[in-house]
Coordinates of C-alpha atoms in Angstrom, one line a residue:
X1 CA 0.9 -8.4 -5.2
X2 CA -1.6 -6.5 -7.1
X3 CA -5.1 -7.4 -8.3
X4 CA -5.3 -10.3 -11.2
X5 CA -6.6 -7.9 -13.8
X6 CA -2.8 -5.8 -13.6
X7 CA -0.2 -9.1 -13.4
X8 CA 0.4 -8.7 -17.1
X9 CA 1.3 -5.3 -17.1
X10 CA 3.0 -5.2 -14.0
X11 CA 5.0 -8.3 -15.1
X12 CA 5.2 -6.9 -18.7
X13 CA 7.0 -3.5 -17.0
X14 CA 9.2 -6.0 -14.8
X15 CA 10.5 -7.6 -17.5
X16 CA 11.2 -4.9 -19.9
X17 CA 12.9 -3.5 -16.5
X18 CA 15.3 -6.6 -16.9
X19 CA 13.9 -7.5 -13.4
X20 CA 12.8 -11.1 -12.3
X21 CA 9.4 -11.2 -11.2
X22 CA 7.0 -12.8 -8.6
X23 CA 3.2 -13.3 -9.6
X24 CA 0.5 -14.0 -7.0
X25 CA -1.7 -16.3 -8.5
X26 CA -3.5 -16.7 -10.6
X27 CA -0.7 -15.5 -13.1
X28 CA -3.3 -13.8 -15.3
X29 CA -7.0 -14.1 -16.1
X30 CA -6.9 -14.8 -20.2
X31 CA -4.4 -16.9 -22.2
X32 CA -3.7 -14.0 -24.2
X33 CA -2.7 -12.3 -21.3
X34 CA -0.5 -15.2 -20.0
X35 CA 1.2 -15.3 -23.3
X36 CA 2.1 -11.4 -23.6
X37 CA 4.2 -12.0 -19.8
X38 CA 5.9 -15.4 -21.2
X39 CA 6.9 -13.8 -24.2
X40 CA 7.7 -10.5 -22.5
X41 CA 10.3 -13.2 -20.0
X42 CA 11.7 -14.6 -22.6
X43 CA 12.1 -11.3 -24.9
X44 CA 14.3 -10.2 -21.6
X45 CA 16.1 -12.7 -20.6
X46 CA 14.4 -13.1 -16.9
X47 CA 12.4 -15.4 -15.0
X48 CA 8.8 -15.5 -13.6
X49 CA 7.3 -17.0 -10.4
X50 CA 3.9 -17.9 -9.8
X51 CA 3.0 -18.3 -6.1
X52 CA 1.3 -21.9 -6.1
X53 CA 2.8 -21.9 -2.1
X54 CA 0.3 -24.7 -1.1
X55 CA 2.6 -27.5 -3.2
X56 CA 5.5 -26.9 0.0
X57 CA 3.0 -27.3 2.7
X58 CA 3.8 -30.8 4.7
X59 CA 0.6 -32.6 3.2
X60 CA 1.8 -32.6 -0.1
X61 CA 5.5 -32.9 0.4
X62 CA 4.6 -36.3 2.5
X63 CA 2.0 -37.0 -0.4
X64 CA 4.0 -36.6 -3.4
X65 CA 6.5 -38.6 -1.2
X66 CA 4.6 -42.1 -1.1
X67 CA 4.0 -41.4 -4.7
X68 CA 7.8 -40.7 -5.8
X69 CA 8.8 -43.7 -3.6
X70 CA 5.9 -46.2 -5.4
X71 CA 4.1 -46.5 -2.7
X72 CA 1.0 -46.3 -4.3
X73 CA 1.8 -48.3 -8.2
X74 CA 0.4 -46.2 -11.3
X75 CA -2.0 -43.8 -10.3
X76 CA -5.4 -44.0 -12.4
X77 CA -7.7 -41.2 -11.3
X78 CA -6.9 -38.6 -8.8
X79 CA -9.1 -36.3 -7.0
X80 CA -7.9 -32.5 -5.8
X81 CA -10.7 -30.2 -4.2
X82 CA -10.6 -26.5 -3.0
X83 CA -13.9 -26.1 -1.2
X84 CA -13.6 -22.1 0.5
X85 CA -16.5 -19.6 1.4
X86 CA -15.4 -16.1 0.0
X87 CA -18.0 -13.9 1.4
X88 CA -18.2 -11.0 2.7
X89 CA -16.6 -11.6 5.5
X90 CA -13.6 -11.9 3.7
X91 CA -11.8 -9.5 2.7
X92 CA -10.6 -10.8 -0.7
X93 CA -14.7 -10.6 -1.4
X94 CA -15.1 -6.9 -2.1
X95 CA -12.9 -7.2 -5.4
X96 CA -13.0 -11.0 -5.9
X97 CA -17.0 -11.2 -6.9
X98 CA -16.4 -8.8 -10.6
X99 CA -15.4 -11.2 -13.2
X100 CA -12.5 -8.7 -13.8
X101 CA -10.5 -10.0 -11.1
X102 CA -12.0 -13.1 -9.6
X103 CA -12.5 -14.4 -13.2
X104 CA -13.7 -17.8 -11.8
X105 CA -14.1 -20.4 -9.2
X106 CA -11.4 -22.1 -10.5
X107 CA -8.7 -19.1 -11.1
X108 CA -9.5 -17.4 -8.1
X109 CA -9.1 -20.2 -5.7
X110 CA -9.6 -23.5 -7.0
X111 CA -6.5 -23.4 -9.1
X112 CA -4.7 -24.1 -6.0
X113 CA -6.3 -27.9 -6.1
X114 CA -5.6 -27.9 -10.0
X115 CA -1.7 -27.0 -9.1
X116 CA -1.2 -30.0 -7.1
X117 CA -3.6 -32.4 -8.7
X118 CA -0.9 -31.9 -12.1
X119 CA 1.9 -31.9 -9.3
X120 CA 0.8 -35.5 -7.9
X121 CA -0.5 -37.2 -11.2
X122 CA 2.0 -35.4 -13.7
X123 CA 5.2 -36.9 -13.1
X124 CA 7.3 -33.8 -12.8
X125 CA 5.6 -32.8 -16.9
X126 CA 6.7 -36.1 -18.2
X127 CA 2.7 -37.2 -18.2
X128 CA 1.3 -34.6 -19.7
X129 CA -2.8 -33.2 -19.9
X130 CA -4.2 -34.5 -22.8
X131 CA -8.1 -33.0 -22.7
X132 CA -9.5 -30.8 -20.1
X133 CA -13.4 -30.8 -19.7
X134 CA -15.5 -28.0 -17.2
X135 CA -18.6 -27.3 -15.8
X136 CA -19.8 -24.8 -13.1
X137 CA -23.0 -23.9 -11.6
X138 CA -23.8 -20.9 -8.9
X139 CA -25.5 -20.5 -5.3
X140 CA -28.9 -19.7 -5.0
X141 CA -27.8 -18.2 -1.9
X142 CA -27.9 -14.4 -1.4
X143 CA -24.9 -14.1 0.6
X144 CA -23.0 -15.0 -2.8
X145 CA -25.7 -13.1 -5.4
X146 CA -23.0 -10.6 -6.3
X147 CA -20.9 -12.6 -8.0
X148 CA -20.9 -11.8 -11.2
X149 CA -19.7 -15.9 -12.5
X150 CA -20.0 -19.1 -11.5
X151 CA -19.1 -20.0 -7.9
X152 CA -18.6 -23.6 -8.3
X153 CA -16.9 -25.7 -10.5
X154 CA -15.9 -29.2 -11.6
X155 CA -13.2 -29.3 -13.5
X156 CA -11.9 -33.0 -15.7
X157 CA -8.5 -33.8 -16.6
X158 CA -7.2 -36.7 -18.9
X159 CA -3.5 -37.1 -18.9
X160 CA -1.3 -38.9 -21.5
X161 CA -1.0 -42.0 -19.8
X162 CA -4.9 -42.6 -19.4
X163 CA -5.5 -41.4 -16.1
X164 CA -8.0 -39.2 -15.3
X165 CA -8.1 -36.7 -12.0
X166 CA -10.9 -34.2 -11.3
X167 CA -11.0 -30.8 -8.8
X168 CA -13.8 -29.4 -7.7
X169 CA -13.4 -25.3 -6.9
X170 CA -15.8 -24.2 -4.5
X171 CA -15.7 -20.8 -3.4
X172 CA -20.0 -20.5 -2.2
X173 CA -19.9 -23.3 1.1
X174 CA -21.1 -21.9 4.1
X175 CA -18.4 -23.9 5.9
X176 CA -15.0 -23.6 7.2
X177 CA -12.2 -23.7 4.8
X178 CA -10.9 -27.4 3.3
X179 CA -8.7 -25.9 1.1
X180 CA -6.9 -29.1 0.1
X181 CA -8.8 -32.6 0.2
X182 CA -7.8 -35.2 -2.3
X183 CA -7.7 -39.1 -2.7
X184 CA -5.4 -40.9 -5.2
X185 CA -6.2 -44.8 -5.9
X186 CA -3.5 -46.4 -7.2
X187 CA -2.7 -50.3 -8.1
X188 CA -1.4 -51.2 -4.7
X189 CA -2.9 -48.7 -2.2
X190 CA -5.1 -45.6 -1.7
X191 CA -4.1 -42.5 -0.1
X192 CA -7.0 -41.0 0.9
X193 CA -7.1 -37.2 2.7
X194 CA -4.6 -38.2 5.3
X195 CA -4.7 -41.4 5.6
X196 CA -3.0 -44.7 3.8
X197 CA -5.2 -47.8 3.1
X198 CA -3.7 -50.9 2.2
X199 CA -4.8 -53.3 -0.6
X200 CA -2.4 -55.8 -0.8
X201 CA 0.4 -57.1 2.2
X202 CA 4.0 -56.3 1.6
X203 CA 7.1 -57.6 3.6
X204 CA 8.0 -53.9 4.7
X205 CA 5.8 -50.9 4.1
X206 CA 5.8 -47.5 5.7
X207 CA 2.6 -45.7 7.2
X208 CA 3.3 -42.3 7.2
X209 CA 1.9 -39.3 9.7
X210 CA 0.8 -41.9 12.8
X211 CA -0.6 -40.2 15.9
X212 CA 0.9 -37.1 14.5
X213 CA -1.1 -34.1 12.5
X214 CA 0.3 -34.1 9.0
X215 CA 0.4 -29.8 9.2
X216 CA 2.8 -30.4 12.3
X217 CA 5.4 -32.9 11.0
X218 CA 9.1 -32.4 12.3
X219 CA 11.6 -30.6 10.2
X220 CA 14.8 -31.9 9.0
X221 CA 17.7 -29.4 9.9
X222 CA 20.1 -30.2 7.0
X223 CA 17.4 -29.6 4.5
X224 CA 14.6 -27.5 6.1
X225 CA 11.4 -29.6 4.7
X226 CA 9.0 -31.8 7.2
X227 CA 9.7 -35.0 7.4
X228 CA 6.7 -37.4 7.7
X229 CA 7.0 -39.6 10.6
X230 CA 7.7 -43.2 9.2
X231 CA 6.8 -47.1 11.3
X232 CA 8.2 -50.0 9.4
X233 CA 5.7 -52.9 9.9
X234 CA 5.9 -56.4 8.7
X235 CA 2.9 -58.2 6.3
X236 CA 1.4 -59.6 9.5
X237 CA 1.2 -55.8 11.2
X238 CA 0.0 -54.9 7.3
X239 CA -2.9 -57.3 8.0
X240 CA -4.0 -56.4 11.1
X241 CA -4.1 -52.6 9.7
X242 CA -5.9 -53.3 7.1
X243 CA -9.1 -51.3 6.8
X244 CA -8.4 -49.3 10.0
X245 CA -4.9 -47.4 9.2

């Protein structure tokens, strides 16, 4: 992986090499630059890879889970945040403050939260961003003066179906990391961080991670991906839950 600023050339050469080709993310810092590595992929004949590696971690397979399954009804606004102090004692800092190569809040980092809000709200591309809407503002703080854009950022999505989801990409908290906090209301229920709150009672329903850290669920061996662990519980169990799940 080589610093932002050289993914299109790098991917360019790989390409022209007839190679297939792995990008660190973010896969380039301008849309022009972007477009010059998809066209170079396509001119060849290869494919191109992105590292978003955070969408395989066990949260969000057990999150996009409950969502696949209708668990949660049509989602209408979504939240994804990436809230990470890169100081200096980081080591990503000492290239990641020059707008060269960190190029924002939300490339450098927050586009993590951005992957898996579109992953969770976008229906595997069939509901598709309509309007995207951004602002960003900087610490006063000295320990982040040398960055040289914005170190925090809000970032508004509107997808085709009317829902709206928002991540926030801070990269300036004095704080340890939370890369990946989110909440997603939905008609019958609301998944919020790691937890599931019920709004209405249903004969059978499934609480997922109980008594069991969602980064340390158990693996199934056929197919390798955590499996969340699941408790059926009737309407009355539901009701009894109900604002302490």
């Amino acid at each position: 992986a080589g610093l932002p600023s050289l993914h299109r050339d790098h991917a360019v050469a790989a390409a022209k090499a007839g190679k297939n080709f792995i990008l660190e993310k973010p896969m380039a810092n301008t849309p022009a630059e972007v477009a010059d590595i998809v066209a170079a992929a396509t001119q060849a004949g290869v494919k191109g890879c992105v590292c978003f590696e955070a969408r395989f971690s066990s949260q969000f397979l057990a999150t996009k889970a409950v969502i696949d399954e209708g668990l949660l009804g049509r989602l209408h606004y979504g939240e994804v945040d990436y809230y990470h102090g890169i100081g200096p004692w980081y080591g990503q800092f000492r290239w990641n403050t020059g707008r060269k190569d960190g190029g924002s809040a939300l490339l450098t980092a927050g586009c993590h939260a951005l992957d898996a809000l579109v992953m969770l709200m976008g229906d595997g591309g069939r509901n598709r961003v309509t309007s995207v809407s951004s602002l960003s503002t900087k610490s006063s703080s000295g320990t982040f003066a040398p960055y040289e854009y914005d170190t925090s950022s809000v970032t508004i999505l509107r997808f085709a179906d009317g829902a709206v989801g928002k991540t926030a990409a801070i990269v300036d908290c004095l704080a340890p990391a939370l890369k990946a906090l989110w909440k997603l209301p939905g008609v019958k229920e609301k998944l919020e961080g790691k937890r599931l709150y019920f709004a209405e009672s249903y004969t059978k329903v499934y609480v997922l991670g109980q008594g069991m850290p969602w980064g340390k669920l158990p693996v199934d061996p056929r197919s390798g991906l955590p499996v969340p662990p699941t408790a059926e519980l009737s309407a009355e169990a539901v009701m009894k839950l109900r604002g302490v799940v």
